[in-house]
mmCIF file of C-alpha atoms in Angstrom:
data_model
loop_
_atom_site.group_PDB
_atom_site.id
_atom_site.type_symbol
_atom_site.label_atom_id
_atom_site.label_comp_id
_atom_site.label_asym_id
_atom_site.label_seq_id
_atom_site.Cartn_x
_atom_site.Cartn_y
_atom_site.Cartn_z
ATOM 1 C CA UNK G 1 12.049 -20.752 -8.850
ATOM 2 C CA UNK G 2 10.563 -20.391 -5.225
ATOM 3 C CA UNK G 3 8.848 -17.883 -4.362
ATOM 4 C CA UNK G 4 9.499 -16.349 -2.268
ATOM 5 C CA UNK G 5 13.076 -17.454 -2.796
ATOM 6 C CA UNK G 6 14.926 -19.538 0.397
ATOM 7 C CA UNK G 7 16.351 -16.843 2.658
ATOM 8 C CA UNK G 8 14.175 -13.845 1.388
ATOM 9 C CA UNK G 9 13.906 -10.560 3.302
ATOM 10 C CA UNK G 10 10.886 -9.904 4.083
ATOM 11 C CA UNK G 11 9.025 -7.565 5.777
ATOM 12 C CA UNK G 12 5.768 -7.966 7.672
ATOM 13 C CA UNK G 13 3.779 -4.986 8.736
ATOM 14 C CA UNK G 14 0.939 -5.126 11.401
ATOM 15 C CA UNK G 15 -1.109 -1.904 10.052
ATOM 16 C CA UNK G 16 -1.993 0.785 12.397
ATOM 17 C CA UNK G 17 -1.662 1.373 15.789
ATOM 18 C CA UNK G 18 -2.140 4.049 18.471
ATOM 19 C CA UNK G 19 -0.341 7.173 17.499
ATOM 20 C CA UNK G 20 0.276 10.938 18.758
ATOM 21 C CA UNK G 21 -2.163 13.635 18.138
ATOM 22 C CA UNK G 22 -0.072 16.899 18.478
ATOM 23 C CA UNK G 23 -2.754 19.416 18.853
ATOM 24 C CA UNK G 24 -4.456 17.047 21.084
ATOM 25 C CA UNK G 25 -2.063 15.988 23.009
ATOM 26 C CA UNK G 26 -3.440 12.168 23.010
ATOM 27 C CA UNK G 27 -3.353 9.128 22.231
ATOM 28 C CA UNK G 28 -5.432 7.799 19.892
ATOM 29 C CA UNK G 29 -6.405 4.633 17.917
ATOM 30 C CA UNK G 30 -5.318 5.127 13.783
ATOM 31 C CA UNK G 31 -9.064 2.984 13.229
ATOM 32 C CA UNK G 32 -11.010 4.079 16.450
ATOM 33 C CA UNK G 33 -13.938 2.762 14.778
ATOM 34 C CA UNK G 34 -15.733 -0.605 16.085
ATOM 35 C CA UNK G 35 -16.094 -2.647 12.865
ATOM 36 C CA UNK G 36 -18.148 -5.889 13.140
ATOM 37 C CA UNK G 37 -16.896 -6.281 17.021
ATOM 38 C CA UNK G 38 -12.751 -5.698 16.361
ATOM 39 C CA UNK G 39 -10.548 -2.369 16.183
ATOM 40 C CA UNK G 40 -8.035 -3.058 13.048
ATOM 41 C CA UNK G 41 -5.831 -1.779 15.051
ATOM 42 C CA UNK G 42 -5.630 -4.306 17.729
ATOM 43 C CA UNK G 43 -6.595 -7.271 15.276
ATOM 44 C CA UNK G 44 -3.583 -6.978 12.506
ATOM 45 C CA UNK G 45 -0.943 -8.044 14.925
ATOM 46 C CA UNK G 46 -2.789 -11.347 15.380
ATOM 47 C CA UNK G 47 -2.186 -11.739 11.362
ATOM 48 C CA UNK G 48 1.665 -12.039 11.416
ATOM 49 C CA UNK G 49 2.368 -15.087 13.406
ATOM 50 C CA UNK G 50 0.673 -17.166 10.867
ATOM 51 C CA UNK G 51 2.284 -15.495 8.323
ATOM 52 C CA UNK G 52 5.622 -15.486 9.406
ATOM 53 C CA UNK G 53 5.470 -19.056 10.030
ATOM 54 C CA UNK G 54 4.262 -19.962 6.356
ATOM 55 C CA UNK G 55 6.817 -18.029 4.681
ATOM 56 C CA UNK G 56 8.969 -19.108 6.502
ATOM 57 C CA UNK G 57 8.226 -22.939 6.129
ATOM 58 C CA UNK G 58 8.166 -22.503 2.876
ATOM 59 C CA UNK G 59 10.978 -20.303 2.249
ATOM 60 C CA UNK G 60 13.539 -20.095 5.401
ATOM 61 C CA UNK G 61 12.344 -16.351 4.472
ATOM 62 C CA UNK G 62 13.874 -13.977 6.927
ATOM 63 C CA UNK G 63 11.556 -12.053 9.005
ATOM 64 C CA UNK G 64 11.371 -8.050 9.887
ATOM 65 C CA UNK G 65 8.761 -6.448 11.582
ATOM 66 C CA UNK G 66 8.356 -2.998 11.862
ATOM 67 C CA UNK G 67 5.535 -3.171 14.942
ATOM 68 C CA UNK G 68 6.514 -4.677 17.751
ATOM 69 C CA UNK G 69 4.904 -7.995 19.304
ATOM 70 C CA UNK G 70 5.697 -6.881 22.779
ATOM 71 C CA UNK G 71 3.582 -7.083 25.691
ATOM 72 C CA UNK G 72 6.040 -4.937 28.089
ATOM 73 C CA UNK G 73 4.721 -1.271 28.273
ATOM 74 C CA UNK G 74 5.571 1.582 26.237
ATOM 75 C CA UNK G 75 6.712 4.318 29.031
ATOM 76 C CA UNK G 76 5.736 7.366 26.893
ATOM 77 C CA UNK G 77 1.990 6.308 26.287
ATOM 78 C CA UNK G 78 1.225 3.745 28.804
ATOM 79 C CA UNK G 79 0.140 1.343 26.084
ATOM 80 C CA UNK G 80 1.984 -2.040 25.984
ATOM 81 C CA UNK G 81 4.154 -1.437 22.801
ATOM 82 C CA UNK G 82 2.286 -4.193 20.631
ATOM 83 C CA UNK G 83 -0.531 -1.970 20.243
ATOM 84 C CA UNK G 84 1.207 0.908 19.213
ATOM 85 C CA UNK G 85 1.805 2.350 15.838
ATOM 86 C CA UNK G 86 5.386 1.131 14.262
ATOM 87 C CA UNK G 87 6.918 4.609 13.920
ATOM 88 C CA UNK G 88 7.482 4.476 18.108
ATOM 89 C CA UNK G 89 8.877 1.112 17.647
ATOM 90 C CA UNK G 90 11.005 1.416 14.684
ATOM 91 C CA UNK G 91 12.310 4.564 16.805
ATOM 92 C CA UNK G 92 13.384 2.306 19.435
ATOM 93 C CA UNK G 93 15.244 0.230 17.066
ATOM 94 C CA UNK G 94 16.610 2.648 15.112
ATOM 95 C CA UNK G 95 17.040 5.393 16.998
ATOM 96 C CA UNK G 96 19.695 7.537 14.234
ATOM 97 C CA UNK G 97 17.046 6.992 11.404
ATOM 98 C CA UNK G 98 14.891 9.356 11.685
ATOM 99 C CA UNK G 99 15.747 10.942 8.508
ATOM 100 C CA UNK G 100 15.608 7.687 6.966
ATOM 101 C CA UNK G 101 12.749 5.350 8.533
ATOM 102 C CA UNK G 102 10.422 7.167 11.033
ATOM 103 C CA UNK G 103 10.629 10.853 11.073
ATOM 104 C CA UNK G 104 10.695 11.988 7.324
ATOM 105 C CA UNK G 105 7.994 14.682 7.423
ATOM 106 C CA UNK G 106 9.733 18.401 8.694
ATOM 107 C CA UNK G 107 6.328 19.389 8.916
ATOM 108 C CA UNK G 108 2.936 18.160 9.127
ATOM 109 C CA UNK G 109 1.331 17.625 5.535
ATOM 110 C CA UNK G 110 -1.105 20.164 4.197
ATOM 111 C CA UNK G 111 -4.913 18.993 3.531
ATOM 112 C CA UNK G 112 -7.747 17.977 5.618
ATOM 113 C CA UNK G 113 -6.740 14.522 6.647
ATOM 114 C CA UNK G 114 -3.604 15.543 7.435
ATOM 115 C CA UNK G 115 -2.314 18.306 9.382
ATOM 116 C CA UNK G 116 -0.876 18.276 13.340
ATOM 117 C CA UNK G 117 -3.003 15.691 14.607
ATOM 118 C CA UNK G 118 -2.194 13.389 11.875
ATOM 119 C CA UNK G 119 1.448 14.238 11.722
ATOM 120 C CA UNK G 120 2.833 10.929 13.514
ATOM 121 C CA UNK G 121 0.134 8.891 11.631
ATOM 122 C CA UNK G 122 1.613 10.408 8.419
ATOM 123 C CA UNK G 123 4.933 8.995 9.512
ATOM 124 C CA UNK G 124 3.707 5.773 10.560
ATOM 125 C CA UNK G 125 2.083 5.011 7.171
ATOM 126 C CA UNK G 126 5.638 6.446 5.292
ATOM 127 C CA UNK G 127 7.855 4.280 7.937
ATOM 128 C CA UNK G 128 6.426 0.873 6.920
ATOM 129 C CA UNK G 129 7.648 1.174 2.876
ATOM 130 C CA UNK G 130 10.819 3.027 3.718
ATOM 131 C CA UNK G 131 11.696 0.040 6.353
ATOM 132 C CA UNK G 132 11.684 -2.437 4.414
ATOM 133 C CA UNK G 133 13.833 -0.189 1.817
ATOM 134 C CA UNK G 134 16.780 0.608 4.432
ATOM 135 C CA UNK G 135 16.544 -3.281 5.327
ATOM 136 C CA UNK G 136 17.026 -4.230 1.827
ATOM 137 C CA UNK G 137 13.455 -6.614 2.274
ATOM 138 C CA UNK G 138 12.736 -8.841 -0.998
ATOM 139 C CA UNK G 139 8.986 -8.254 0.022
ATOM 140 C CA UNK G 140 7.142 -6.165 2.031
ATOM 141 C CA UNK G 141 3.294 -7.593 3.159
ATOM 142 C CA UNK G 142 0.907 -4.911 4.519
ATOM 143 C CA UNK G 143 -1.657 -6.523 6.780
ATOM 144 C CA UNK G 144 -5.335 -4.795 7.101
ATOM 145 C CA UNK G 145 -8.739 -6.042 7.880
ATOM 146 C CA UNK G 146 -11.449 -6.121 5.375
ATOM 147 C CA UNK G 147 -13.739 -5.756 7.586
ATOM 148 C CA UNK G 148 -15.987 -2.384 6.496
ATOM 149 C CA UNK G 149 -19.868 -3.058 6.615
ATOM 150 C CA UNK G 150 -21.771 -3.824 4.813
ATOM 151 C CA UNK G 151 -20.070 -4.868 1.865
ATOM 152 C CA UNK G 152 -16.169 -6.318 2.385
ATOM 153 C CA UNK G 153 -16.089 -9.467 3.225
ATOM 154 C CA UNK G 154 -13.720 -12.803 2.814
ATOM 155 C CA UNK G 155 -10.111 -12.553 2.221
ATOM 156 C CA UNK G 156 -8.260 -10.394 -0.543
ATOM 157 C CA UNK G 157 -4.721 -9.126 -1.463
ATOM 158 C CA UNK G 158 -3.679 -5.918 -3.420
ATOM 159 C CA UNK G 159 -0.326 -5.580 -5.287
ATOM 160 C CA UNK G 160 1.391 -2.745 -7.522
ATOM 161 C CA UNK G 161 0.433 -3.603 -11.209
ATOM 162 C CA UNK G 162 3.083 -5.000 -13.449
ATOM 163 C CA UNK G 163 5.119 -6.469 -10.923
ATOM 164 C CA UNK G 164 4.323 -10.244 -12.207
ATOM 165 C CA UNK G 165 6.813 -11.784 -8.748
ATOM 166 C CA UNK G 166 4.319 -10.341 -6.372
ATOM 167 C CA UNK G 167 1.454 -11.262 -7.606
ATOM 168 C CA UNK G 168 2.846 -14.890 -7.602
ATOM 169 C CA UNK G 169 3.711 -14.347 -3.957
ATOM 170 C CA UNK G 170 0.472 -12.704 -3.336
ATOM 171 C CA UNK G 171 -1.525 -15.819 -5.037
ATOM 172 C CA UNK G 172 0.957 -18.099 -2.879
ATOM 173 C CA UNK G 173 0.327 -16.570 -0.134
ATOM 174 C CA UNK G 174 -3.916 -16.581 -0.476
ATOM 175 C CA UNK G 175 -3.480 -20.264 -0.890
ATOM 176 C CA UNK G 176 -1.416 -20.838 2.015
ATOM 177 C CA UNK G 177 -4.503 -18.604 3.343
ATOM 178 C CA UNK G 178 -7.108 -20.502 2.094
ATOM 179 C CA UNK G 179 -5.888 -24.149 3.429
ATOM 180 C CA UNK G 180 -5.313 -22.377 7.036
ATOM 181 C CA UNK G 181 -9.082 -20.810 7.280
ATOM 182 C CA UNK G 182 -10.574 -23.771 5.618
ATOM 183 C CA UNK G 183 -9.048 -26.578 8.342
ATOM 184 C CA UNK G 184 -11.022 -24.805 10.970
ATOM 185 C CA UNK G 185 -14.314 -26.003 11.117
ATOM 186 C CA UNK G 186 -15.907 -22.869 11.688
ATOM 187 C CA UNK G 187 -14.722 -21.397 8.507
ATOM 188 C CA UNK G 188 -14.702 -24.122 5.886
ATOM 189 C CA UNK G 189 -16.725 -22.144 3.926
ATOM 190 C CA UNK G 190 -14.357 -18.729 4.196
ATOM 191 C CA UNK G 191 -14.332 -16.348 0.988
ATOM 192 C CA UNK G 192 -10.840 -16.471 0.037
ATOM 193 C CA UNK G 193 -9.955 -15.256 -3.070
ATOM 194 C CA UNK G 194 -7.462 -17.410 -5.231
ATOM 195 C CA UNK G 195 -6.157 -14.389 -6.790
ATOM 196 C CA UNK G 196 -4.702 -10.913 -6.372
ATOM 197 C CA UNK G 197 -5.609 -7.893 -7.405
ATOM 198 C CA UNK G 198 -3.033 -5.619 -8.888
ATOM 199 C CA UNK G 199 -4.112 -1.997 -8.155
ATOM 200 C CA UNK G 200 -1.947 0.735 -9.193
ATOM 201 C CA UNK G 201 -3.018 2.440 -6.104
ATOM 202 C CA UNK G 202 -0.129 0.030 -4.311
#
């Protein structure tokens, strides 16, 4: 059986974004940290062109994305609306699911990451999983750097443990990786691991 199989759902999420402080009243980068010259924020939309176009070689595999790739400006924040979180976008799209998709916290959550200023960011994180749910997506890929000094390097994926179909489509999918990275000459020699890790963290 293919796996993914032909005409899978499946949804590809650019992580971060700039979000909404509340308290604040700003904009502001979900990673504002410079990490080895690139914001994640900025550098996970980059990921899901190559992606996309694997899966869906392979696979026909339908495509949903919950950030958009959009270089026309978001009105509210100035921003063009690639670089902004997907909770503003998936708004746009679905604009009677808030309840549903983007706006599922009444209230900020309690704690000291959370609070006000991270209330949109709360949503953002929650809006990527429950997506994909409300679409119905066969898979749902979560795209980060690894790019924390000084010790991540190469290329990795995470999946939920016991769930034996994604870690075949994770272990596809670092192959598919690994043939990419390696044709460029500047990166023949490219950690990429050959295997996912289940985590019960996902």
């Amino acid at each position: 059986t293919a796996i993914p199989p032909q005409g899978a759902k499946v949804a590809i999420s650019a992580m971060h974004g700039s979000y909404w402080r509340v308290t604040d009243k700003v904009w502001a980068l979900q990673r504002p940290e410079l990490s080895n010259g690139i914001y994640e924020d900025f550098i996970t939309p980059t990921f899901v062109d190559p992606l996309s176009s694997w899966l869906y070689t392979r696979s026909a595999a339908l495509i949903y994305l919950p950030r958009s790739q959009s270089t026309n400006i978001y009105p509210t924040s100035g921003y063009p609306w690639w670089q902004m979180a997907g909770r503003y976008y998936l708004k746009e799209q679905y604009p009677a699911e808030g309840d549903t998709i983007w706006h599922t916290l009444s209230k900020p959550l309690p704690g000291p990451n959370h609070g006000p200023n991270k209330w949109h960011y709360d949503e953002d994180v929650r809006s990527r999983p429950k997506f994909a749910n409300y679409i119905g997506a066969d898979a749902l890929f979560n795209l980060h750097t690894n790019a924390g000094p000084p010790s991540a390097s190469g290329t990795r994926a995470f999946v939920a443990e016991n769930r034996p179909y994604y870690l075949a489509l994770a272990n596809n999918v670092l192959c598919g990786m690994k043939e990419l990275i390696h044709a460029q000459d500047a990166y023949t020699s490219f950690k990429v691991n050959s295997q996912a890790i289940p985590d019960d963290e996902y």
